[in-house]
Amino acid sequence: MMALLVVGIFLFCIAAGVPIAFSLGLSALVYLLVAGVPVTVIPQTMFAGLDSFVMLAIPAFILAGNLMNAGGITNRIIDFANALVGHIRGGLALTNVASSLGFGGISGTALSDTASIGSVMIPAMKRQGYGSGFSAAVTSISSTVGPMLPPSLPMIIIGTLASISIGDLFVAGAIPGVVLGLGFLLVTYLIAVKRQYPKGRRHSVSEVGKSFFGAFWALLMVVIILWGILGGYFTPTEAAVVVVFYAFIVGKFVYKELDLKEVPGIMMDTLRTTASILILVALANTFGWILVAEGVPILVADGILSLTENPVVITLLMILLLLIVGMFMETIAAIVILFPVLLPIADSIGMDPIHFSIVMVLALMIGLSTPPVGVCLFVASQFANVKIMTTVKELVPYFVIAIIVLIIVAFVPSLSLFLPGLFE
């Protein structure tokens, strides 16, 4: 009964437009007061949720992404992507998706991808005759590929929660992420051909090579992360710090676009982003503690397992739950709350924790482009100056391909487990 109270208050707050973090905190506070539990539980559980050395990687990776972005990373990745696919029908839209594949490995977050790529690509697409809704849709959905690739903040959160190797999670998401990106490229191309969107000129081999070397130092950052972590040279947290220094050196001395006067502003942006993420994680941990105290994970597990013992049906039910939750809840909060709930169910049907982690992140990423709480959807629509529902209509074929890829990844474990297996 008390579990229904806390969940009901949380959902009411969300429906009333209260930010996710405050909704979690307020519902937890009401529960503690009604249940007669000391409110000191809130700071204790918040601290416990953040008391991990690995969590230090979050602000460092965010800072590295901001430094690389200020140092010219976005334009160079876009130029390289345009040199590769810009000559195909709908080339600028294809460049948008291809840029997200490259930039996602730099930022680690879908929202950073949407803001950085969208600010450049959406105005350019509109100038070339692409519809505003389509431009926003491509930018929004393609940015969801980013968190599947290293350095992925959702993967860091999961690794911290379940003591799973973050290096393994990083490489496990690579193949599913690339498959998802290729699916988005296919849909974009088919729509571009149907609507006869423009195509750019074909770049020469020398131009492609030049654009590659322009983006080389940016793309090398991902290699450094994986080589360092998987090779055992440094931990994910140490890797993040190394990448910060690398990003500064490349932006200042290689690309020579990073102005020292910008650094204080970059630091402040990093602090704001980090604070919003960590407050969310901390309060979500408090909310999750309450759910565990009320036995909700056991109730959910028993409820699903009582419906069926068929692993296929159970997997589909978990996917459906994640898709629905992703529509209403921010990704990191959903992970902190639901991962401990669903992992035992996944384990009961023989699902590897790494495989389940990839399925969970992929399912929740789709929610970033769905109403009513899809942050990538809102940001892209604002850049395009178009109504949300106009963008949503353009997103329908992308949702179809995303769900198809999700189901394939869920039922073909080797897509997630092949690369981690190579490093055992």
GROMACS .gro file of C-alpha atoms in nm, residues 153-338:
model
  186
  153LEU     CA    1   2.724   0.778  -1.910
  154PRO     CA    2   2.434   0.527  -1.878
  155MET     CA    3   2.686   0.243  -1.902
  156ILE     CA    4   2.893   0.402  -1.625
  157ILE     CA    5   2.584   0.423  -1.403
  158ILE     CA    6   2.495   0.057  -1.467
  159GLY     CA    7   2.850  -0.057  -1.408
  160THR     CA    8   2.851   0.127  -1.075
  161LEU     CA    9   2.514  -0.016  -0.970
  162ALA     CA   10   2.586  -0.379  -1.053
  163SER     CA   11   2.966  -0.397  -1.025
  164ILE     CA   12   2.990  -0.489  -1.393
  165SER     CA   13   3.307  -0.407  -1.584
  166ILE     CA   14   3.253  -0.068  -1.746
  167GLY     CA   15   3.508  -0.158  -2.012
  168ASP     CA   16   3.299  -0.462  -2.106
  169LEU     CA   17   2.983  -0.250  -2.116
  170PHE     CA   18   3.156   0.007  -2.338
  171VAL     CA   19   3.252  -0.249  -2.601
  172ALA     CA   20   2.928  -0.447  -2.565
  173GLY     CA   21   2.725  -0.152  -2.689
  174ALA     CA   22   2.939  -0.097  -2.998
  175ILE     CA   23   2.781  -0.350  -3.237
  176PRO     CA   24   2.419  -0.276  -3.132
  177GLY     CA   25   2.496   0.097  -3.161
  178VAL     CA   26   2.638   0.062  -3.511
  179VAL     CA   27   2.346  -0.160  -3.619
  180LEU     CA   28   2.102   0.102  -3.487
  181GLY     CA   29   2.291   0.377  -3.671
  182LEU     CA   30   2.287   0.180  -3.996
  183GLY     CA   31   1.913   0.128  -3.955
  184PHE     CA   32   1.861   0.503  -3.919
  185LEU     CA   33   2.078   0.565  -4.227
  186LEU     CA   34   1.861   0.324  -4.428
  187VAL     CA   35   1.535   0.489  -4.320
  188THR     CA   36   1.678   0.835  -4.389
  189TYR     CA   37   1.791   0.734  -4.737
  190LEU     CA   38   1.454   0.578  -4.829
  191ILE     CA   39   1.267   0.889  -4.714
  192ALA     CA   40   1.511   1.115  -4.899
  193VAL     CA   41   1.465   0.919  -5.223
  194LYS     CA   42   1.087   0.924  -5.188
  195ARG     CA   43   1.077   1.299  -5.127
  196GLN     CA   44   1.362   1.379  -5.368
  197TYR     CA   45   1.569   1.564  -5.114
  198PRO     CA   46   1.890   1.718  -5.256
  199LYS     CA   47   2.232   1.558  -5.266
  200GLY     CA   48   2.573   1.723  -5.249
  201ARG     CA   49   2.878   1.686  -5.470
  202ARG     CA   50   3.100   1.379  -5.459
  203HIS     CA   51   3.422   1.442  -5.271
  204SER     CA   52   3.753   1.325  -5.416
  205VAL     CA   53   3.966   1.065  -5.240
  206SER     CA   54   4.209   1.336  -5.133
  207GLU     CA   55   3.925   1.543  -4.986
  208VAL     CA   56   3.793   1.242  -4.794
  209GLY     CA   57   4.144   1.175  -4.665
  210LYS     CA   58   4.189   1.538  -4.564
  211SER     CA   59   3.859   1.542  -4.375
  212PHE     CA   60   3.952   1.214  -4.204
  213PHE     CA   61   4.282   1.353  -4.080
  214GLY     CA   62   4.095   1.661  -3.965
  215ALA     CA   63   3.872   1.443  -3.747
  216PHE     CA   64   4.143   1.190  -3.661
  217TRP     CA   65   4.247   1.341  -3.328
  218ALA     CA   66   3.887   1.363  -3.217
  219LEU     CA   67   3.806   1.002  -3.308
  220LEU     CA   68   4.130   0.883  -3.148
  221MET     CA   69   3.987   0.979  -2.809
  222VAL     CA   70   3.754   0.677  -2.819
  223VAL     CA   71   4.047   0.450  -2.901
  224ILE     CA   72   4.241   0.587  -2.603
  225ILE     CA   73   3.946   0.520  -2.371
  226LEU     CA   74   3.901   0.159  -2.482
  227TRP     CA   75   4.273   0.083  -2.507
  228GLY     CA   76   4.338   0.220  -2.160
  229ILE     CA   77   4.046   0.051  -1.984
  230LEU     CA   78   4.048  -0.286  -2.160
  231GLY     CA   79   4.427  -0.300  -2.158
  232GLY     CA   80   4.427  -0.252  -1.782
  233TYR     CA   81   4.636   0.064  -1.802
  234PHE     CA   82   4.385   0.274  -1.611
  235THR     CA   83   4.039   0.260  -1.455
  236PRO     CA   84   3.736   0.430  -1.618
  237THR     CA   85   3.781   0.724  -1.379
  238GLU     CA   86   4.150   0.757  -1.462
  239ALA     CA   87   4.064   0.723  -1.831
  240ALA     CA   88   3.825   1.016  -1.800
  241VAL     CA   89   4.096   1.235  -1.646
  242VAL     CA   90   4.345   1.134  -1.917
  243VAL     CA   91   4.089   1.227  -2.182
  244VAL     CA   92   4.035   1.571  -2.024
  245PHE     CA   93   4.405   1.651  -2.066
  246TYR     CA   94   4.399   1.502  -2.415
  247ALA     CA   95   4.094   1.710  -2.512
  248PHE     CA   96   4.259   2.028  -2.386
  249ILE     CA   97   4.584   1.962  -2.572
  250VAL     CA   98   4.408   1.875  -2.899
  251GLY     CA   99   4.169   2.171  -2.880
  252LYS     CA  100   4.440   2.421  -2.786
  253PHE     CA  101   4.753   2.304  -2.970
  254VAL     CA  102   4.633   2.076  -3.253
  255TYR     CA  103   4.304   2.226  -3.371
  256LYS     CA  104   4.401   2.562  -3.218
  257GLU     CA  105   4.038   2.665  -3.172
  258LEU     CA  106   4.014   2.645  -2.794
  259ASP     CA  107   4.048   2.991  -2.644
  260LEU     CA  108   4.168   2.996  -2.283
  261LYS     CA  109   3.909   3.266  -2.214
  262GLU     CA  110   3.639   3.005  -2.287
  263VAL     CA  111   3.764   2.759  -2.026
  264PRO     CA  112   3.588   2.919  -1.724
  265GLY     CA  113   3.257   2.910  -1.913
  266ILE     CA  114   3.321   2.549  -2.013
  267MET     CA  115   3.390   2.461  -1.651
  268MET     CA  116   3.065   2.624  -1.539
  269ASP     CA  117   2.865   2.437  -1.806
  270THR     CA  118   3.028   2.115  -1.691
  271LEU     CA  119   2.943   2.189  -1.328
  272ARG     CA  120   2.580   2.261  -1.410
  273THR     CA  121   2.541   1.946  -1.618
  274THR     CA  122   2.721   1.732  -1.362
  275ALA     CA  123   2.516   1.872  -1.073
  276SER     CA  124   2.187   1.802  -1.251
  277ILE     CA  125   2.291   1.445  -1.329
  278LEU     CA  126   2.428   1.362  -0.985
  279ILE     CA  127   2.133   1.513  -0.797
  280LEU     CA  128   1.909   1.299  -1.015
  281VAL     CA  129   2.117   0.988  -0.943
  282ALA     CA  130   2.122   1.061  -0.568
  283LEU     CA  131   1.747   1.114  -0.535
  284ALA     CA  132   1.674   0.819  -0.763
  285ASN     CA  133   1.881   0.606  -0.524
  286THR     CA  134   1.663   0.727  -0.234
  287PHE     CA  135   1.351   0.642  -0.434
  288GLY     CA  136   1.497   0.302  -0.521
  289TRP     CA  137   1.577   0.237  -0.153
  290ILE     CA  138   1.211   0.292  -0.069
  291LEU     CA  139   1.098   0.053  -0.343
  292VAL     CA  140   1.336  -0.213  -0.212
  293ALA     CA  141   1.219  -0.153   0.145
  294GLU     CA  142   0.860  -0.207   0.033
  295GLY     CA  143   0.953  -0.523  -0.155
  296VAL     CA  144   0.858  -0.384  -0.496
  297PRO     CA  145   1.138  -0.566  -0.688
  298ILE     CA  146   1.015  -0.899  -0.552
  299LEU     CA  147   0.652  -0.812  -0.627
  300VAL     CA  148   0.736  -0.711  -0.984
  301ALA     CA  149   0.946  -1.022  -1.040
  302ASP     CA  150   0.680  -1.250  -0.896
  303GLY     CA  151   0.412  -1.068  -1.096
  304ILE     CA  152   0.588  -1.112  -1.428
  305LEU     CA  153   0.697  -1.469  -1.357
  306SER     CA  154   0.344  -1.560  -1.247
  307LEU     CA  155   0.212  -1.459  -1.589
  308THR     CA  156   0.442  -1.689  -1.780
  309GLU     CA  157   0.763  -1.888  -1.755
  310ASN     CA  158   0.837  -1.846  -2.126
  311PRO     CA  159   1.171  -1.658  -2.158
  312VAL     CA  160   1.062  -1.500  -2.486
  313VAL     CA  161   0.743  -1.357  -2.338
  314ILE     CA  162   0.924  -1.240  -2.024
  315THR     CA  163   1.185  -1.061  -2.235
  316LEU     CA  164   0.912  -0.891  -2.439
  317LEU     CA  165   0.731  -0.785  -2.121
  318MET     CA  166   1.050  -0.628  -1.984
  319ILE     CA  167   1.109  -0.448  -2.313
  320LEU     CA  168   0.752  -0.317  -2.311
  321LEU     CA  169   0.795  -0.191  -1.955
  322LEU     CA  170   1.121  -0.016  -2.042
  323LEU     CA  171   0.971   0.148  -2.350
  324ILE     CA  172   0.677   0.280  -2.148
  325VAL     CA  173   0.899   0.402  -1.863
  326GLY     CA  174   1.132   0.567  -2.115
  327MET     CA  175   0.842   0.779  -2.237
  328PHE     CA  176   0.791   0.932  -1.893
  329MET     CA  177   1.119   0.917  -1.704
  330GLU     CA  178   1.470   1.048  -1.758
  331THR     CA  179   1.713   0.771  -1.858
  332ILE     CA  180   1.949   0.779  -1.561
  333ALA     CA  181   1.666   0.787  -1.306
  334ALA     CA  182   1.500   0.495  -1.483
  335ILE     CA  183   1.824   0.297  -1.473
  336VAL     CA  184   1.888   0.360  -1.103
  337ILE     CA  185   1.533   0.262  -1.011
  338LEU     CA  186   1.458  -0.022  -1.253
   0.00000   0.00000   0.00000
